[in-house]
Amino acid sequence: AYAIEAEGLYKTYAGTKTSPEKRALNGIDLKIPRGSIFGLLGPNGAGKSTFINILAGLVRKSSGTVRIWGRDIDQRPRDARAAIGVVPQELAADVFFTPRESLEVQAGFYGVPKSERRTDELLNALGLGDKAGAYVRQLSGGMKRRLMVAKAMVHQPPVLILDEPTAGVDVELRRQLWQYVTSLNELGVTIVLTTHYLEEAQELCDEIAIINRGEVVACEPTAKLLSRM
Ligand code: ADP
Ligand code: ADP
């Protein structure tokens, strides 16, 4: 069984007065196995964020089918989206909240009953325990990024998706994020991440799909792919 399956996935962004229409995905076929750490590797503009935003329900596909945890995003959109947590590229600006409040709001958004919330546990796991009551605006960039990961996990989805998790992040935080991602995977969470760093994909991923100009140009176990490069 697969965590995510895409078949014949196309996306064309409509043009505007000043820009022509743009085909971002050109027939993506991809099967991401459950339990893996899967890397979507490709240069800027390849279509990685578009793919992830379609999974997250933030961008509407033009055609094709997508199943998340076996649930078709057209037929069962809510069930499909409940199976993923998404860490977007940009830091959220919830400046008036504390991390604890931020997680509570997110848990409410997902309809997680109060008795099943693991807010403090999650903050501790990400090294934010002693900042639980501070204002988010006072946190460092690295802490904000870790809070974004915690927010994506409040409903305990089986799949965690990270869009360029370490872009513009220093070495220390990169290592922390990698460690957390790996430990989640060991608990059974399927991880999908985009990156344009080969090194990052190599370090973390069991399997890598290389995306270029909206197409999957290779998809293989990491060791096999690297042996041909
Ligand atoms: P990546 O994440 O791999 O850098 P993106 O999915 O962001 O790639 O972009 C793929 C292509 O689609 C690029 O050419 C980009 O300029 C274009 N694109 C992305 N978002 C939009 C948008 N909202 N409107 C128009 N074009 C877009
Ligand atoms: P719904 O009726 O499913 O709530 P919405 O269009 O309001 O439809 O939201 C789409 C879904 O996409 C949300 O319910 C949420 O599960 C998911 N989603 C959107 N953005 C994110 C994100 N940054 N992190 C995690 N999930 C997200």
PDB file of C-alpha atoms and ligand atoms in Angstrom:
ATOM      1  CA  ALA A   1       0.000   0.000   0.000  1.00  0.00           C
ATOM      2  CA  TYR A   2       1.152   3.524  -0.707  1.00  0.00           C
ATOM      3  CA  ALA A   3       1.180   6.687   1.345  1.00  0.00           C
ATOM      4  CA  ILE A   4       0.728   8.835  -1.746  1.00  0.00           C
ATOM      5  CA  GLU A   5      -0.104   7.941  -5.339  1.00  0.00           C
ATOM      6  CA  ALA A   6      -0.249  10.409  -8.214  1.00  0.00           C
ATOM      7  CA  GLU A   7      -1.256   9.425 -11.722  1.00  0.00           C
ATOM      8  CA  GLY A   8      -1.093  11.660 -14.763  1.00  0.00           C
ATOM      9  CA  LEU A   9      -0.969  14.779 -12.620  1.00  0.00           C
ATOM     10  CA  TYR A  10      -0.994  18.071 -14.526  1.00  0.00           C
ATOM     11  CA  LYS A  11      -1.072  21.641 -13.325  1.00  0.00           C
ATOM     12  CA  THR A  12      -1.209  24.737 -15.475  1.00  0.00           C
ATOM     13  CA  TYR A  13      -1.347  28.081 -13.701  1.00  0.00           C
ATOM     14  CA  ALA A  14      -3.614  30.535 -15.481  1.00  0.00           C
ATOM     15  CA  GLY A  15      -1.889  33.487 -17.095  1.00  0.00           C
ATOM     16  CA  THR A  16      -2.469  37.113 -16.171  1.00  0.00           C
ATOM     17  CA  LYS A  17      -2.257  40.356 -18.163  1.00  0.00           C
ATOM     18  CA  THR A  18       1.460  40.461 -17.500  1.00  0.00           C
ATOM     19  CA  SER A  19       2.430  36.759 -17.432  1.00  0.00           C
ATOM     20  CA  PRO A  20       1.634  33.860 -19.781  1.00  0.00           C
ATOM     21  CA  GLU A  21       0.063  30.670 -18.470  1.00  0.00           C
ATOM     22  CA  LYS A  22       2.556  28.284 -16.976  1.00  0.00           C
ATOM     23  CA  ARG A  23       2.543  24.493 -16.990  1.00  0.00           C
ATOM     24  CA  ALA A  24       4.110  23.527 -13.670  1.00  0.00           C
ATOM     25  CA  LEU A  25       3.312  19.781 -13.633  1.00  0.00           C
ATOM     26  CA  ASN A  26       3.475  17.822 -16.842  1.00  0.00           C
ATOM     27  CA  GLY A  27       2.074  14.370 -16.094  1.00  0.00           C
ATOM     28  CA  ILE A  28       3.518  13.317 -12.747  1.00  0.00           C
ATOM     29  CA  ASP A  29       3.296   9.582 -11.948  1.00  0.00           C
ATOM     30  CA  LEU A  30       4.552   8.775  -8.490  1.00  0.00           C
ATOM     31  CA  LYS A  31       4.030   6.125  -5.841  1.00  0.00           C
ATOM     32  CA  ILE A  32       5.397   6.870  -2.389  1.00  0.00           C
ATOM     33  CA  PRO A  33       5.609   3.742  -0.199  1.00  0.00           C
ATOM     34  CA  ARG A  34       4.247   3.773   3.340  1.00  0.00           C
ATOM     35  CA  GLY A  35       6.944   3.939   5.978  1.00  0.00           C
ATOM     36  CA  SER A  36       9.604   5.513   3.794  1.00  0.00           C
ATOM     37  CA  ILE A  37      11.518   8.769   3.895  1.00  0.00           C
ATOM     38  CA  PHE A  38      10.955   9.927   0.349  1.00  0.00           C
ATOM     39  CA  GLY A  39      12.775  12.831  -1.287  1.00  0.00           C
ATOM     40  CA  LEU A  40      11.503  15.012  -4.111  1.00  0.00           C
ATOM     41  CA  LEU A  41      14.704  16.429  -5.525  1.00  0.00           C
ATOM     42  CA  GLY A  42      14.924  19.021  -8.259  1.00  0.00           C
ATOM     43  CA  PRO A  43      16.038  22.513  -9.200  1.00  0.00           C
ATOM     44  CA  ASN A  44      14.076  25.658  -8.405  1.00  0.00           C
ATOM     45  CA  GLY A  45      11.000  25.901 -10.564  1.00  0.00           C
ATOM     46  CA  ALA A  46      10.798  22.131 -11.157  1.00  0.00           C
ATOM     47  CA  GLY A  47       7.288  21.893  -9.671  1.00  0.00           C
ATOM     48  CA  LYS A  48       8.013  20.480  -6.211  1.00  0.00           C
ATOM     49  CA  SER A  49       6.012  23.059  -4.253  1.00  0.00           C
ATOM     50  CA  THR A  50       3.143  22.840  -6.720  1.00  0.00           C
ATOM     51  CA  PHE A  51       2.947  19.094  -6.127  1.00  0.00           C
ATOM     52  CA  ILE A  52       2.960  19.541  -2.354  1.00  0.00           C
ATOM     53  CA  ASN A  53       0.438  22.362  -2.459  1.00  0.00           C
ATOM     54  CA  ILE A  54      -1.925  20.102  -4.412  1.00  0.00           C
ATOM     55  CA  LEU A  55      -1.573  17.443  -1.699  1.00  0.00           C
ATOM     56  CA  ALA A  56      -2.190  20.085   0.982  1.00  0.00           C
ATOM     57  CA  GLY A  57      -5.329  21.347  -0.767  1.00  0.00           C
ATOM     58  CA  LEU A  58      -3.812  24.770  -1.368  1.00  0.00           C
ATOM     59  CA  VAL A  59      -3.550  24.488  -5.163  1.00  0.00           C
ATOM     60  CA  ARG A  60      -6.134  22.889  -7.449  1.00  0.00           C
ATOM     61  CA  LYS A  61      -4.794  20.346  -9.935  1.00  0.00           C
ATOM     62  CA  SER A  62      -5.682  20.702 -13.614  1.00  0.00           C
ATOM     63  CA  SER A  63      -6.067  16.950 -14.191  1.00  0.00           C
ATOM     64  CA  GLY A  64      -4.971  13.548 -12.975  1.00  0.00           C
ATOM     65  CA  THR A  65      -5.666  11.575  -9.828  1.00  0.00           C
ATOM     66  CA  VAL A  66      -4.127  11.772  -6.384  1.00  0.00           C
ATOM     67  CA  ARG A  67      -4.666   9.405  -3.477  1.00  0.00           C
ATOM     68  CA  ILE A  68      -3.379  10.121   0.009  1.00  0.00           C
ATOM     69  CA  TRP A  69      -3.320   7.052   2.266  1.00  0.00           C
ATOM     70  CA  GLY A  70      -5.651   5.407  -0.245  1.00  0.00           C
ATOM     71  CA  ARG A  71      -8.137   8.290  -0.208  1.00  0.00           C
ATOM     72  CA  ASP A  72      -8.857  10.084  -3.463  1.00  0.00           C
ATOM     73  CA  ILE A  73      -8.518  13.852  -2.973  1.00  0.00           C
ATOM     74  CA  ASP A  74     -11.523  14.549  -5.214  1.00  0.00           C
ATOM     75  CA  GLN A  75     -13.824  11.977  -3.659  1.00  0.00           C
ATOM     76  CA  ARG A  76     -12.718  12.154  -0.029  1.00  0.00           C
ATOM     77  CA  PRO A  77     -10.884  15.469   0.358  1.00  0.00           C
ATOM     78  CA  ARG A  78     -11.273  15.755   4.115  1.00  0.00           C
ATOM     79  CA  ASP A  79     -10.187  12.187   4.820  1.00  0.00           C
ATOM     80  CA  ALA A  80      -7.276  12.563   2.416  1.00  0.00           C
ATOM     81  CA  ARG A  81      -6.066  15.764   4.079  1.00  0.00           C
ATOM     82  CA  ALA A  82      -6.488  14.366   7.581  1.00  0.00           C
ATOM     83  CA  ALA A  83      -3.783  11.842   6.693  1.00  0.00           C
ATOM     84  CA  ILE A  84      -1.095  14.477   6.115  1.00  0.00           C
ATOM     85  CA  GLY A  85       0.644  17.194   8.047  1.00  0.00           C
ATOM     86  CA  VAL A  86       2.308  19.825   5.905  1.00  0.00           C
ATOM     87  CA  VAL A  87       5.206  22.059   6.873  1.00  0.00           C
ATOM     88  CA  PRO A  88       5.185  24.901   4.353  1.00  0.00           C
ATOM     89  CA  GLN A  89       8.301  26.698   3.234  1.00  0.00           C
ATOM     90  CA  GLU A  90       7.446  30.061   4.752  1.00  0.00           C
ATOM     91  CA  LEU A  91       7.316  30.626   8.510  1.00  0.00           C
ATOM     92  CA  ALA A  92       3.807  31.313   9.802  1.00  0.00           C
ATOM     93  CA  ALA A  93       3.233  34.714  11.363  1.00  0.00           C
ATOM     94  CA  ASP A  94       1.096  33.809  14.371  1.00  0.00           C
ATOM     95  CA  VAL A  95       2.673  36.619  16.331  1.00  0.00           C
ATOM     96  CA  PHE A  96      -0.048  37.018  18.951  1.00  0.00           C
ATOM     97  CA  PHE A  97       0.111  33.417  20.133  1.00  0.00           C
ATOM     98  CA  THR A  98       2.377  31.407  22.343  1.00  0.00           C
ATOM     99  CA  PRO A  99       3.553  28.046  20.956  1.00  0.00           C
ATOM    100  CA  ARG A 100       1.126  26.242  23.269  1.00  0.00           C
ATOM    101  CA  GLU A 101      -1.809  28.370  22.066  1.00  0.00           C
ATOM    102  CA  SER A 102      -0.716  27.975  18.497  1.00  0.00           C
ATOM    103  CA  LEU A 103      -0.835  24.186  18.805  1.00  0.00           C
ATOM    104  CA  GLU A 104      -4.186  24.286  20.598  1.00  0.00           C
ATOM    105  CA  VAL A 105      -5.679  26.391  17.793  1.00  0.00           C
ATOM    106  CA  GLN A 106      -4.288  24.015  15.192  1.00  0.00           C
ATOM    107  CA  ALA A 107      -5.639  21.007  17.120  1.00  0.00           C
ATOM    108  CA  GLY A 108      -9.045  22.686  17.226  1.00  0.00           C
ATOM    109  CA  PHE A 109      -8.856  23.300  13.486  1.00  0.00           C
ATOM    110  CA  TYR A 110      -8.345  19.568  12.981  1.00  0.00           C
ATOM    111  CA  GLY A 111     -11.055  18.649  15.485  1.00  0.00           C
ATOM    112  CA  VAL A 112      -8.703  16.811  17.839  1.00  0.00           C
ATOM    113  CA  PRO A 113     -10.614  16.295  21.127  1.00  0.00           C
ATOM    114  CA  LYS A 114      -9.042  18.010  24.142  1.00  0.00           C
ATOM    115  CA  SER A 115      -8.453  14.661  25.863  1.00  0.00           C
ATOM    116  CA  GLU A 116      -6.371  13.439  22.917  1.00  0.00           C
ATOM    117  CA  ARG A 117      -4.153  16.499  22.547  1.00  0.00           C
ATOM    118  CA  ARG A 118      -0.476  15.997  23.252  1.00  0.00           C
ATOM    119  CA  THR A 119       0.537  19.642  23.118  1.00  0.00           C
ATOM    120  CA  ASP A 120       3.252  19.692  25.772  1.00  0.00           C
ATOM    121  CA  GLU A 121       4.625  16.331  24.679  1.00  0.00           C
ATOM    122  CA  LEU A 122       4.969  17.638  21.143  1.00  0.00           C
ATOM    123  CA  LEU A 123       6.623  20.870  22.280  1.00  0.00           C
ATOM    124  CA  ASN A 124       9.096  18.896  24.371  1.00  0.00           C
ATOM    125  CA  ALA A 125       9.894  16.538  21.506  1.00  0.00           C
ATOM    126  CA  LEU A 126      10.877  19.555  19.426  1.00  0.00           C
ATOM    127  CA  GLY A 127      12.892  21.219  22.174  1.00  0.00           C
ATOM    128  CA  LEU A 128      10.319  23.976  22.698  1.00  0.00           C
ATOM    129  CA  GLY A 129       9.176  22.921  26.167  1.00  0.00           C
ATOM    130  CA  ASP A 130      10.621  25.913  27.963  1.00  0.00           C
ATOM    131  CA  LYS A 131       9.207  28.302  25.344  1.00  0.00           C
ATOM    132  CA  ALA A 132       5.646  26.966  25.518  1.00  0.00           C
ATOM    133  CA  GLY A 133       4.369  30.186  27.086  1.00  0.00           C
ATOM    134  CA  ALA A 134       6.575  32.732  25.317  1.00  0.00           C
ATOM    135  CA  TYR A 135       5.246  34.776  22.407  1.00  0.00           C
ATOM    136  CA  VAL A 136       5.949  33.207  19.041  1.00  0.00           C
ATOM    137  CA  ARG A 137       7.321  36.528  17.784  1.00  0.00           C
ATOM    138  CA  GLN A 138      10.073  36.255  20.406  1.00  0.00           C
ATOM    139  CA  LEU A 139      11.289  32.871  19.161  1.00  0.00           C
ATOM    140  CA  SER A 140      14.334  32.480  16.946  1.00  0.00           C
ATOM    141  CA  GLY A 141      13.868  31.468  13.325  1.00  0.00           C
ATOM    142  CA  GLY A 142      14.916  27.951  14.172  1.00  0.00           C
ATOM    143  CA  MET A 143      12.382  27.684  16.986  1.00  0.00           C
ATOM    144  CA  LYS A 144       9.637  29.025  14.728  1.00  0.00           C
ATOM    145  CA  ARG A 145      10.509  26.387  12.181  1.00  0.00           C
ATOM    146  CA  ARG A 146      10.339  23.644  14.790  1.00  0.00           C
ATOM    147  CA  LEU A 147       6.962  25.027  15.888  1.00  0.00           C
ATOM    148  CA  MET A 148       5.768  24.665  12.287  1.00  0.00           C
ATOM    149  CA  VAL A 149       6.713  20.983  12.428  1.00  0.00           C
ATOM    150  CA  ALA A 150       4.861  20.567  15.734  1.00  0.00           C
ATOM    151  CA  LYS A 151       1.761  22.227  14.217  1.00  0.00           C
ATOM    152  CA  ALA A 152       1.826  19.825  11.288  1.00  0.00           C
ATOM    153  CA  MET A 153       1.812  16.876  13.712  1.00  0.00           C
ATOM    154  CA  VAL A 154      -1.008  17.887  16.130  1.00  0.00           C
ATOM    155  CA  HIS A 155      -3.517  15.488  14.563  1.00  0.00           C
ATOM    156  CA  GLN A 156      -0.913  12.687  14.441  1.00  0.00           C
ATOM    157  CA  PRO A 157      -1.106  12.105  10.696  1.00  0.00           C
ATOM    158  CA  PRO A 158       0.575   9.010   9.228  1.00  0.00           C
ATOM    159  CA  VAL A 159       2.368  11.203   6.667  1.00  0.00           C
ATOM    160  CA  LEU A 160       4.474  14.314   7.281  1.00  0.00           C
ATOM    161  CA  ILE A 161       5.334  16.483   4.285  1.00  0.00           C
ATOM    162  CA  LEU A 162       8.079  19.103   4.475  1.00  0.00           C
ATOM    163  CA  ASP A 163       8.668  21.672   1.739  1.00  0.00           C
ATOM    164  CA  GLU A 164      12.374  22.622   1.656  1.00  0.00           C
ATOM    165  CA  PRO A 165      12.708  22.080   5.420  1.00  0.00           C
ATOM    166  CA  THR A 166      16.273  23.294   5.652  1.00  0.00           C
ATOM    167  CA  ALA A 167      16.352  26.123   3.115  1.00  0.00           C
ATOM    168  CA  GLY A 168      18.175  29.021   4.756  1.00  0.00           C
ATOM    169  CA  VAL A 169      18.699  27.045   7.965  1.00  0.00           C
ATOM    170  CA  ASP A 170      22.032  26.823   9.776  1.00  0.00           C
ATOM    171  CA  VAL A 171      23.968  23.576  10.204  1.00  0.00           C
ATOM    172  CA  GLU A 172      22.954  23.065  13.835  1.00  0.00           C
ATOM    173  CA  LEU A 173      19.221  23.393  13.182  1.00  0.00           C
ATOM    174  CA  ARG A 174      19.489  21.325  10.037  1.00  0.00           C
ATOM    175  CA  ARG A 175      20.914  18.481  12.117  1.00  0.00           C
ATOM    176  CA  GLN A 176      18.123  18.870  14.713  1.00  0.00           C
ATOM    177  CA  LEU A 177      15.447  18.765  12.035  1.00  0.00           C
ATOM    178  CA  TRP A 178      16.987  15.726  10.378  1.00  0.00           C
ATOM    179  CA  GLN A 179      17.142  13.980  13.735  1.00  0.00           C
ATOM    180  CA  TYR A 180      13.511  14.700  14.530  1.00  0.00           C
ATOM    181  CA  VAL A 181      12.381  13.605  11.084  1.00  0.00           C
ATOM    182  CA  THR A 182      14.339  10.377  11.403  1.00  0.00           C
ATOM    183  CA  SER A 183      12.934   9.654  14.859  1.00  0.00           C
ATOM    184  CA  LEU A 184       9.370  10.235  13.629  1.00  0.00           C
ATOM    185  CA  ASN A 185      10.028   7.848  10.767  1.00  0.00           C
ATOM    186  CA  GLU A 186      11.240   5.248  13.245  1.00  0.00           C
ATOM    187  CA  LEU A 187       7.869   5.605  14.976  1.00  0.00           C
ATOM    188  CA  GLY A 188       6.228   4.700  11.675  1.00  0.00           C
ATOM    189  CA  VAL A 189       5.495   8.101  10.124  1.00  0.00           C
ATOM    190  CA  THR A 190       6.022   8.307   6.360  1.00  0.00           C
ATOM    191  CA  ILE A 191       8.116  11.354   5.491  1.00  0.00           C
ATOM    192  CA  VAL A 192       8.012  13.238   2.191  1.00  0.00           C
ATOM    193  CA  LEU A 193      10.380  16.147   1.757  1.00  0.00           C
ATOM    194  CA  THR A 194      11.403  18.407  -1.075  1.00  0.00           C
ATOM    195  CA  THR A 195      14.910  19.675  -1.420  1.00  0.00           C
ATOM    196  CA  HIS A 196      17.290  20.991  -3.991  1.00  0.00           C
ATOM    197  CA  TYR A 197      20.250  19.696  -1.980  1.00  0.00           C
ATOM    198  CA  LEU A 198      21.443  16.299  -3.183  1.00  0.00           C
ATOM    199  CA  GLU A 199      23.330  15.946   0.097  1.00  0.00           C
ATOM    200  CA  GLU A 200      20.143  16.282   2.115  1.00  0.00           C
ATOM    201  CA  ALA A 201      18.281  13.697   0.047  1.00  0.00           C
ATOM    202  CA  GLN A 202      21.284  11.383   0.221  1.00  0.00           C
ATOM    203  CA  GLU A 203      21.562  11.694   4.001  1.00  0.00           C
ATOM    204  CA  LEU A 204      17.893  11.190   4.814  1.00  0.00           C
ATOM    205  CA  CYS A 205      15.957   9.478   2.087  1.00  0.00           C
ATOM    206  CA  ASP A 206      15.338   5.804   1.332  1.00  0.00           C
ATOM    207  CA  GLU A 207      14.044   6.688  -2.088  1.00  0.00           C
ATOM    208  CA  ILE A 208      14.403   9.723  -4.328  1.00  0.00           C
ATOM    209  CA  ALA A 209      12.334  11.057  -7.211  1.00  0.00           C
ATOM    210  CA  ILE A 210      14.082  13.606  -9.375  1.00  0.00           C
ATOM    211  CA  ILE A 211      11.687  16.207 -10.742  1.00  0.00           C
ATOM    212  CA  ASN A 212      12.570  18.473 -13.629  1.00  0.00           C
ATOM    213  CA  ARG A 213      10.259  20.761 -15.610  1.00  0.00           C
ATOM    214  CA  GLY A 214       7.187  19.193 -14.046  1.00  0.00           C
ATOM    215  CA  GLU A 215       8.174  15.613 -14.818  1.00  0.00           C
ATOM    216  CA  VAL A 216       9.603  12.727 -12.819  1.00  0.00           C
ATOM    217  CA  VAL A 217      12.849  11.951 -14.616  1.00  0.00           C
ATOM    218  CA  ALA A 218      14.061   9.264 -12.190  1.00  0.00           C
ATOM    219  CA  CYS A 219      12.640   7.464  -9.156  1.00  0.00           C
ATOM    220  CA  GLU A 220      14.781   4.941  -7.347  1.00  0.00           C
ATOM    221  CA  PRO A 221      16.143   3.780  -4.015  1.00  0.00           C
ATOM    222  CA  THR A 222      18.809   6.280  -2.948  1.00  0.00           C
ATOM    223  CA  ALA A 223      21.791   3.906  -3.106  1.00  0.00           C
ATOM    224  CA  LYS A 224      20.891   2.768  -6.600  1.00  0.00           C
ATOM    225  CA  LEU A 225      20.397   6.296  -7.875  1.00  0.00           C
ATOM    226  CA  LEU A 226      23.699   7.495  -6.429  1.00  0.00           C
ATOM    227  CA  SER A 227      25.605   4.560  -7.898  1.00  0.00           C
ATOM    228  CA  ARG A 228      24.752   5.877 -11.364  1.00  0.00           C
ATOM    229  CA  MET A 229      25.751   9.504 -10.728  1.00  0.00           C
TER     230      MET A 229
HETATM  231  P1  ADP B   1       9.753  24.334  -7.098  1.00  0.00           P
HETATM  232  O1  ADP B   1       9.017  24.162  -5.819  1.00  0.00           O
HETATM  233  O2  ADP B   1      10.337  23.057  -7.610  1.00  0.00           O
HETATM  234  O3  ADP B   1      10.766  25.435  -7.040  1.00  0.00           O
HETATM  235  P2  ADP B   1       7.256  25.457  -8.076  1.00  0.00           P
HETATM  236  O4  ADP B   1       6.207  24.418  -7.954  1.00  0.00           O
HETATM  237  O5  ADP B   1       7.309  26.528  -7.060  1.00  0.00           O
HETATM  238  O6  ADP B   1       8.679  24.759  -8.229  1.00  0.00           O
HETATM  239  O7  ADP B   1       7.115  26.168  -9.504  1.00  0.00           O
HETATM  240  C1  ADP B   1       6.961  25.441 -10.724  1.00  0.00           C
HETATM  241  C2  ADP B   1       6.699  26.432 -11.849  1.00  0.00           C
HETATM  242  O8  ADP B   1       5.394  27.016 -11.684  1.00  0.00           O
HETATM  243  C3  ADP B   1       7.681  27.601 -11.894  1.00  0.00           C
HETATM  244  O9  ADP B   1       7.910  27.928 -13.224  1.00  0.00           O
HETATM  245  C4  ADP B   1       6.942  28.700 -11.185  1.00  0.00           C
HETATM  246  O10 ADP B   1       7.372  29.960 -11.635  1.00  0.00           O
HETATM  247  C5  ADP B   1       5.495  28.428 -11.563  1.00  0.00           C
HETATM  248  N1  ADP B   1       4.550  28.858 -10.528  1.00  0.00           N
HETATM  249  C6  ADP B   1       4.533  28.466  -9.224  1.00  0.00           C
HETATM  250  N2  ADP B   1       3.506  29.036  -8.570  1.00  0.00           N
HETATM  251  C7  ADP B   1       2.839  29.794  -9.477  1.00  0.00           C
HETATM  252  C8  ADP B   1       1.681  30.625  -9.419  1.00  0.00           C
HETATM  253  N3  ADP B   1       0.968  30.784  -8.291  1.00  0.00           N
HETATM  254  N4  ADP B   1       1.297  31.249 -10.559  1.00  0.00           N
HETATM  255  C9  ADP B   1       1.979  31.083 -11.703  1.00  0.00           C
HETATM  256  N5  ADP B   1       3.075  30.323 -11.832  1.00  0.00           N
HETATM  257  C10 ADP B   1       3.503  29.685 -10.738  1.00  0.00           C
HETATM  258  P1  ADP B   2     -11.566  21.342   4.630  1.00  0.00           P
HETATM  259  O1  ADP B   2     -13.018  21.391   4.327  1.00  0.00           O
HETATM  260  O2  ADP B   2     -10.946  20.007   4.358  1.00  0.00           O
HETATM  261  O3  ADP B   2     -11.178  21.911   5.949  1.00  0.00           O
HETATM  262  P2  ADP B   2     -10.070  23.606   3.557  1.00  0.00           P
HETATM  263  O4  ADP B   2      -9.951  24.095   2.146  1.00  0.00           O
HETATM  264  O5  ADP B   2     -10.546  24.529   4.610  1.00  0.00           O
HETATM  265  O6  ADP B   2     -10.947  22.264   3.474  1.00  0.00           O
HETATM  266  O7  ADP B   2      -8.630  23.096   4.014  1.00  0.00           O
HETATM  267  C1  ADP B   2      -8.009  22.113   3.315  1.00  0.00           C
HETATM  268  C2  ADP B   2      -7.260  21.205   4.248  1.00  0.00           C
HETATM  269  O8  ADP B   2      -5.870  21.270   3.919  1.00  0.00           O
HETATM  270  C3  ADP B   2      -7.338  21.590   5.705  1.00  0.00           C
HETATM  271  O9  ADP B   2      -8.443  20.982   6.338  1.00  0.00           O
HETATM  272  C4  ADP B   2      -6.064  21.036   6.256  1.00  0.00           C
HETATM  273  O10 ADP B   2      -6.288  19.698   6.695  1.00  0.00           O
HETATM  274  C5  ADP B   2      -5.128  20.975   5.082  1.00  0.00           C
HETATM  275  N1  ADP B   2      -4.048  21.970   5.190  1.00  0.00           N
HETATM  276  C6  ADP B   2      -3.970  23.146   4.578  1.00  0.00           C
HETATM  277  N2  ADP B   2      -2.848  23.782   4.894  1.00  0.00           N
HETATM  278  C7  ADP B   2      -2.194  22.979   5.716  1.00  0.00           C
HETATM  279  C8  ADP B   2      -0.951  23.057   6.409  1.00  0.00           C
HETATM  280  N3  ADP B   2      -0.142  24.097   6.282  1.00  0.00           N
HETATM  281  N4  ADP B   2      -0.595  22.038   7.216  1.00  0.00           N
HETATM  282  C9  ADP B   2      -1.383  20.972   7.337  1.00  0.00           C
HETATM  283  N5  ADP B   2      -2.549  20.826   6.695  1.00  0.00           N
HETATM  284  C10 ADP B   2      -2.954  21.821   5.919  1.00  0.00           C
END
